[in-house]
PDB file of C-alpha atoms in Angstrom:
ATOM      1  CA  MET Q  86      84.071 118.277 107.524  1.00  0.00           C
ATOM      2  CA  ALA Q  87      86.388 115.654 109.030  1.00  0.00           C
ATOM      3  CA  GLY Q  88      89.778 115.247 107.438  1.00  0.00           C
ATOM      4  CA  ASP Q  89      89.990 118.711 105.912  1.00  0.00           C
ATOM      5  CA  THR Q  90      93.091 119.921 107.760  1.00  0.00           C
ATOM      6  CA  LEU Q  91      96.551 118.519 108.295  1.00  0.00           C
ATOM      7  CA  THR Q  92      98.541 119.813 111.249  1.00  0.00           C
ATOM      8  CA  PHE Q  93     102.310 119.469 111.470  1.00  0.00           C
ATOM      9  CA  SER Q  94     103.616 120.092 114.996  1.00  0.00           C
ATOM     10  CA  LEU Q  95     107.149 121.356 114.345  1.00  0.00           C
ATOM     11  CA  ASP Q  96     110.170 121.455 116.608  1.00  0.00           C
ATOM     12  CA  SER Q  97     110.609 125.098 115.504  1.00  0.00           C
ATOM     13  CA  GLY Q  98     108.009 126.071 118.053  1.00  0.00           C
ATOM     14  CA  GLY Q  99     104.480 125.495 116.900  1.00  0.00           C
ATOM     15  CA  ASP Q 100     101.804 124.032 114.694  1.00  0.00           C
ATOM     16  CA  VAL Q 101     101.407 124.491 110.965  1.00  0.00           C
ATOM     17  CA  VAL Q 102      97.756 124.061 109.970  1.00  0.00           C
ATOM     18  CA  ILE Q 103      97.248 123.129 106.314  1.00  0.00           C
ATOM     19  CA  ARG Q 104      93.862 123.175 104.603  1.00  0.00           C
ATOM     20  CA  LEU Q 105      93.721 120.115 102.388  1.00  0.00           C
ATOM     21  CA  ARG Q 106      92.464 120.556  98.815  1.00  0.00           C
ATOM     22  CA  PRO Q 107      90.932 117.274  97.637  1.00  0.00           C
ATOM     23  CA  ASP Q 108      89.089 119.342  95.010  1.00  0.00           C
ATOM     24  CA  LEU Q 109      92.479 119.909  93.330  1.00  0.00           C
ATOM     25  CA  ALA Q 110      94.293 116.627  94.005  1.00  0.00           C
ATOM     26  CA  PRO Q 111      92.105 113.892  95.513  1.00  0.00           C
ATOM     27  CA  GLY Q 112      94.703 111.131  95.137  1.00  0.00           C
ATOM     28  CA  HIS Q 113      97.479 113.161  96.732  1.00  0.00           C
ATOM     29  CA  VAL Q 114      95.290 114.318  99.639  1.00  0.00           C
ATOM     30  CA  GLU Q 115      94.235 110.709 100.214  1.00  0.00           C
ATOM     31  CA  ARG Q 116      97.908 109.595 100.289  1.00  0.00           C
ATOM     32  CA  ILE Q 117      99.048 112.371 102.636  1.00  0.00           C
ATOM     33  CA  THR Q 118      96.081 111.706 104.946  1.00  0.00           C
ATOM     34  CA  GLU Q 119      96.850 107.986 104.948  1.00  0.00           C
ATOM     35  CA  LEU Q 120     100.554 108.557 105.698  1.00  0.00           C
ATOM     36  CA  ALA Q 121      99.785 111.094 108.446  1.00  0.00           C
ATOM     37  CA  ASN Q 122      97.273 108.725 110.067  1.00  0.00           C
ATOM     38  CA  GLU Q 123      99.867 105.914 109.987  1.00  0.00           C
ATOM     39  CA  GLY Q 124     102.428 108.132 111.773  1.00  0.00           C
ATOM     40  CA  PHE Q 125     104.713 108.134 108.713  1.00  0.00           C
ATOM     41  CA  TYR Q 126     105.555 111.846 108.988  1.00  0.00           C
ATOM     42  CA  ASP Q 127     106.180 111.796 112.755  1.00  0.00           C
ATOM     43  CA  GLY Q 128     109.875 112.523 113.331  1.00  0.00           C
ATOM     44  CA  VAL Q 129     110.604 113.248 109.646  1.00  0.00           C
ATOM     45  CA  VAL Q 130     112.898 116.205 108.928  1.00  0.00           C
ATOM     46  CA  PHE Q 131     112.813 119.039 106.406  1.00  0.00           C
ATOM     47  CA  HIS Q 132     115.910 117.941 104.459  1.00  0.00           C
ATOM     48  CA  ARG Q 133     115.949 120.818 101.960  1.00  0.00           C
ATOM     49  CA  VAL Q 134     115.064 124.377 102.983  1.00  0.00           C
ATOM     50  CA  ILE Q 135     115.949 127.164 100.577  1.00  0.00           C
ATOM     51  CA  ASP Q 136     115.413 130.710 101.853  1.00  0.00           C
ATOM     52  CA  GLY Q 137     112.956 132.620  99.671  1.00  0.00           C
ATOM     53  CA  PHE Q 138     111.887 129.433  97.866  1.00  0.00           C
ATOM     54  CA  MET Q 139     110.578 126.395  99.750  1.00  0.00           C
ATOM     55  CA  ALA Q 140     110.902 123.881 102.601  1.00  0.00           C
ATOM     56  CA  GLN Q 141     110.906 120.220 101.548  1.00  0.00           C
ATOM     57  CA  GLY Q 142     110.261 117.177 103.732  1.00  0.00           C
ATOM     58  CA  GLY Q 143     108.552 113.807 103.730  1.00  0.00           C
ATOM     59  CA  ASP Q 144     111.545 111.501 103.253  1.00  0.00           C
ATOM     60  CA  PRO Q 145     111.898 109.074 106.190  1.00  0.00           C
ATOM     61  CA  THR Q 146     115.665 108.743 105.521  1.00  0.00           C
ATOM     62  CA  GLY Q 147     116.160 112.531 105.564  1.00  0.00           C
ATOM     63  CA  THR Q 148     118.228 112.351 102.360  1.00  0.00           C
ATOM     64  CA  GLY Q 149     115.680 113.455  99.767  1.00  0.00           C
ATOM     65  CA  MET Q 150     116.206 110.164  97.911  1.00  0.00           C
ATOM     66  CA  SER Q 151     113.445 108.058  99.457  1.00  0.00           C
ATOM     67  CA  GLY Q 152     109.744 107.900 100.201  1.00  0.00           C
ATOM     68  CA  SER Q 153     107.072 105.614 101.568  1.00  0.00           C
ATOM     69  CA  ASP Q 154     106.736 101.975 100.527  1.00  0.00           C
ATOM     70  CA  LYS Q 155     103.464 102.824  98.774  1.00  0.00           C
ATOM     71  CA  PRO Q 156     103.312 103.086  94.966  1.00  0.00           C
ATOM     72  CA  ASN Q 157     104.065 106.424  93.332  1.00  0.00           C
ATOM     73  CA  LEU Q 158     101.144 108.686  92.497  1.00  0.00           C
ATOM     74  CA  LYS Q 159      99.807 109.711  89.129  1.00  0.00           C
ATOM     75  CA  ALA Q 160     100.301 113.452  88.630  1.00  0.00           C
ATOM     76  CA  GLU Q 161      97.318 115.679  89.433  1.00  0.00           C
ATOM     77  CA  PHE Q 162      98.708 118.948  88.098  1.00  0.00           C
ATOM     78  CA  ASN Q 163      96.267 121.815  88.503  1.00  0.00           C
ATOM     79  CA  SER Q 164      96.057 125.547  87.896  1.00  0.00           C
ATOM     80  CA  GLU Q 165      96.452 126.552  91.558  1.00  0.00           C
ATOM     81  CA  PRO Q 166      99.437 128.952  91.673  1.00  0.00           C
ATOM     82  CA  HIS Q 167     102.555 128.147  93.710  1.00  0.00           C
ATOM     83  CA  VAL Q 168     102.513 131.144  96.062  1.00  0.00           C
ATOM     84  CA  ARG Q 169     103.656 131.594  99.659  1.00  0.00           C
ATOM     85  CA  GLY Q 170     102.038 128.970 101.892  1.00  0.00           C
ATOM     86  CA  VAL Q 171     101.053 126.576  99.109  1.00  0.00           C
ATOM     87  CA  CYS Q 172     101.813 122.880  99.719  1.00  0.00           C
ATOM     88  CA  SER Q 173     102.801 120.788  96.730  1.00  0.00           C
ATOM     89  CA  MET Q 174     104.316 117.375  96.038  1.00  0.00           C
ATOM     90  CA  ALA Q 175     107.983 116.840  95.261  1.00  0.00           C
ATOM     91  CA  ARG Q 176     108.869 114.418  92.468  1.00  0.00           C
ATOM     92  CA  THR Q 177     111.699 113.328  90.188  1.00  0.00           C
ATOM     93  CA  MET Q 178     111.842 114.220  86.488  1.00  0.00           C
ATOM     94  CA  ASP Q 179     109.035 111.674  86.025  1.00  0.00           C
ATOM     95  CA  PRO Q 180     105.729 113.569  86.455  1.00  0.00           C
ATOM     96  CA  ASN Q 181     104.162 110.438  88.009  1.00  0.00           C
ATOM     97  CA  SER Q 182     106.813 109.919  90.691  1.00  0.00           C
ATOM     98  CA  ALA Q 183     105.339 111.808  93.680  1.00  0.00           C
ATOM     99  CA  ASN Q 184     105.168 109.553  96.731  1.00  0.00           C
ATOM    100  CA  SER Q 185     105.524 111.053 100.222  1.00  0.00           C
ATOM    101  CA  GLN Q 186     107.822 114.058  99.778  1.00  0.00           C
ATOM    102  CA  PHE Q 187     106.232 117.489  99.713  1.00  0.00           C
ATOM    103  CA  PHE Q 188     107.249 121.114  99.884  1.00  0.00           C
ATOM    104  CA  ILE Q 189     105.784 124.290 101.332  1.00  0.00           C
ATOM    105  CA  CYS Q 190     106.435 127.481  99.362  1.00  0.00           C
ATOM    106  CA  LEU Q 191     108.203 130.120 101.458  1.00  0.00           C
ATOM    107  CA  ASP Q 192     107.651 132.658  98.687  1.00  0.00           C
ATOM    108  CA  ASP Q 193     105.931 132.830  95.324  1.00  0.00           C
ATOM    109  CA  ALA Q 194     107.316 130.181  92.939  1.00  0.00           C
ATOM    110  CA  THR Q 195     104.887 130.408  90.031  1.00  0.00           C
ATOM    111  CA  PHE Q 196     107.487 128.932  87.639  1.00  0.00           C
ATOM    112  CA  LEU Q 197     106.441 125.590  89.209  1.00  0.00           C
ATOM    113  CA  ASP Q 198     102.785 126.031  88.225  1.00  0.00           C
ATOM    114  CA  ARG Q 199     101.172 123.099  86.381  1.00  0.00           C
ATOM    115  CA  GLN Q 200     104.345 120.995  86.831  1.00  0.00           C
ATOM    116  CA  TYR Q 201     103.861 119.940  90.465  1.00  0.00           C
ATOM    117  CA  THR Q 202     100.688 118.856  92.262  1.00  0.00           C
ATOM    118  CA  VAL Q 203      99.290 121.448  94.681  1.00  0.00           C
ATOM    119  CA  TRP Q 204      97.380 119.658  97.478  1.00  0.00           C
ATOM    120  CA  GLY Q 205      96.979 122.215 100.260  1.00  0.00           C
ATOM    121  CA  VAL Q 206      97.621 125.671 101.672  1.00  0.00           C
ATOM    122  CA  VAL Q 207      98.955 126.796 105.052  1.00  0.00           C
ATOM    123  CA  GLU Q 208      96.203 128.584 106.988  1.00  0.00           C
ATOM    124  CA  GLU Q 209      98.094 129.077 110.266  1.00  0.00           C
ATOM    125  CA  GLY Q 210     101.677 128.790 111.456  1.00  0.00           C
ATOM    126  CA  MET Q 211     103.642 129.944 108.403  1.00  0.00           C
ATOM    127  CA  GLU Q 212     105.984 131.692 110.865  1.00  0.00           C
ATOM    128  CA  PHE Q 213     107.083 128.241 112.088  1.00  0.00           C
ATOM    129  CA  VAL Q 214     107.842 127.145 108.523  1.00  0.00           C
ATOM    130  CA  ASP Q 215     109.883 130.358 108.104  1.00  0.00           C
ATOM    131  CA  LYS Q 216     111.904 129.414 111.225  1.00  0.00           C
ATOM    132  CA  LEU Q 217     113.025 126.035 109.818  1.00  0.00           C
ATOM    133  CA  PRO Q 218     116.833 125.777 109.570  1.00  0.00           C
ATOM    134  CA  LYS Q 219     118.033 126.491 106.015  1.00  0.00           C
ATOM    135  CA  GLY Q 220     120.291 124.289 103.914  1.00  0.00           C
ATOM    136  CA  GLU Q 221     120.474 121.351 101.512  1.00  0.00           C
ATOM    137  CA  PRO Q 222     120.487 119.610 103.943  1.00  0.00           C
ATOM    138  CA  PRO Q 223     120.429 121.902 106.992  1.00  0.00           C
ATOM    139  CA  ARG Q 224     123.130 121.127 109.568  1.00  0.00           C
ATOM    140  CA  GLN Q 225     120.412 120.531 112.178  1.00  0.00           C
ATOM    141  CA  PRO Q 226     117.211 120.058 110.178  1.00  0.00           C
ATOM    142  CA  GLY Q 227     113.820 121.062 111.499  1.00  0.00           C
ATOM    143  CA  LYS Q 228     111.518 118.184 112.289  1.00  0.00           C
ATOM    144  CA  ILE Q 229     107.845 117.256 112.199  1.00  0.00           C
ATOM    145  CA  LEU Q 230     107.169 116.019 115.737  1.00  0.00           C
ATOM    146  CA  LYS Q 231     103.629 114.867 114.928  1.00  0.00           C
ATOM    147  CA  ALA Q 232     101.301 115.000 111.930  1.00  0.00           C
ATOM    148  CA  THR Q 233      97.547 114.847 112.544  1.00  0.00           C
ATOM    149  CA  VAL Q 234      94.532 115.049 110.263  1.00  0.00           C
ATOM    150  CA  SER Q 235      91.291 116.473 111.625  1.00  0.00           C
TER     151      SER Q 235
END
């Protein structure tokens, strides 16, 4: 089926292939697909990478304080567990504030379950996510060179 995977080509050496889960979060998958197709994620850094927890990106300013110019999304919390390789949306304290920022779990983080919207899972390339420079923000953050949906 077309549009069922998102690939992030990272500057840490390879491609991260994410299986999209519109069955869990149709609105979020639609937004991420739209942003990827518009080139929004191309050149965007992972501004917050915490070893043993998660890698967060999707802010065009690289600060963690911004997002796309599109409206925020209504939460689509689901029962999918936050385990290694799961992709979920970042948000503020407001459950309906997800926009373009996302995170990839580096390890199990089930304390996030049902509080953040899971929208995908890494099928290939987790080793490249593991190689992202750590920090909040990292001194030289890892970058998405290109995001493609296929």
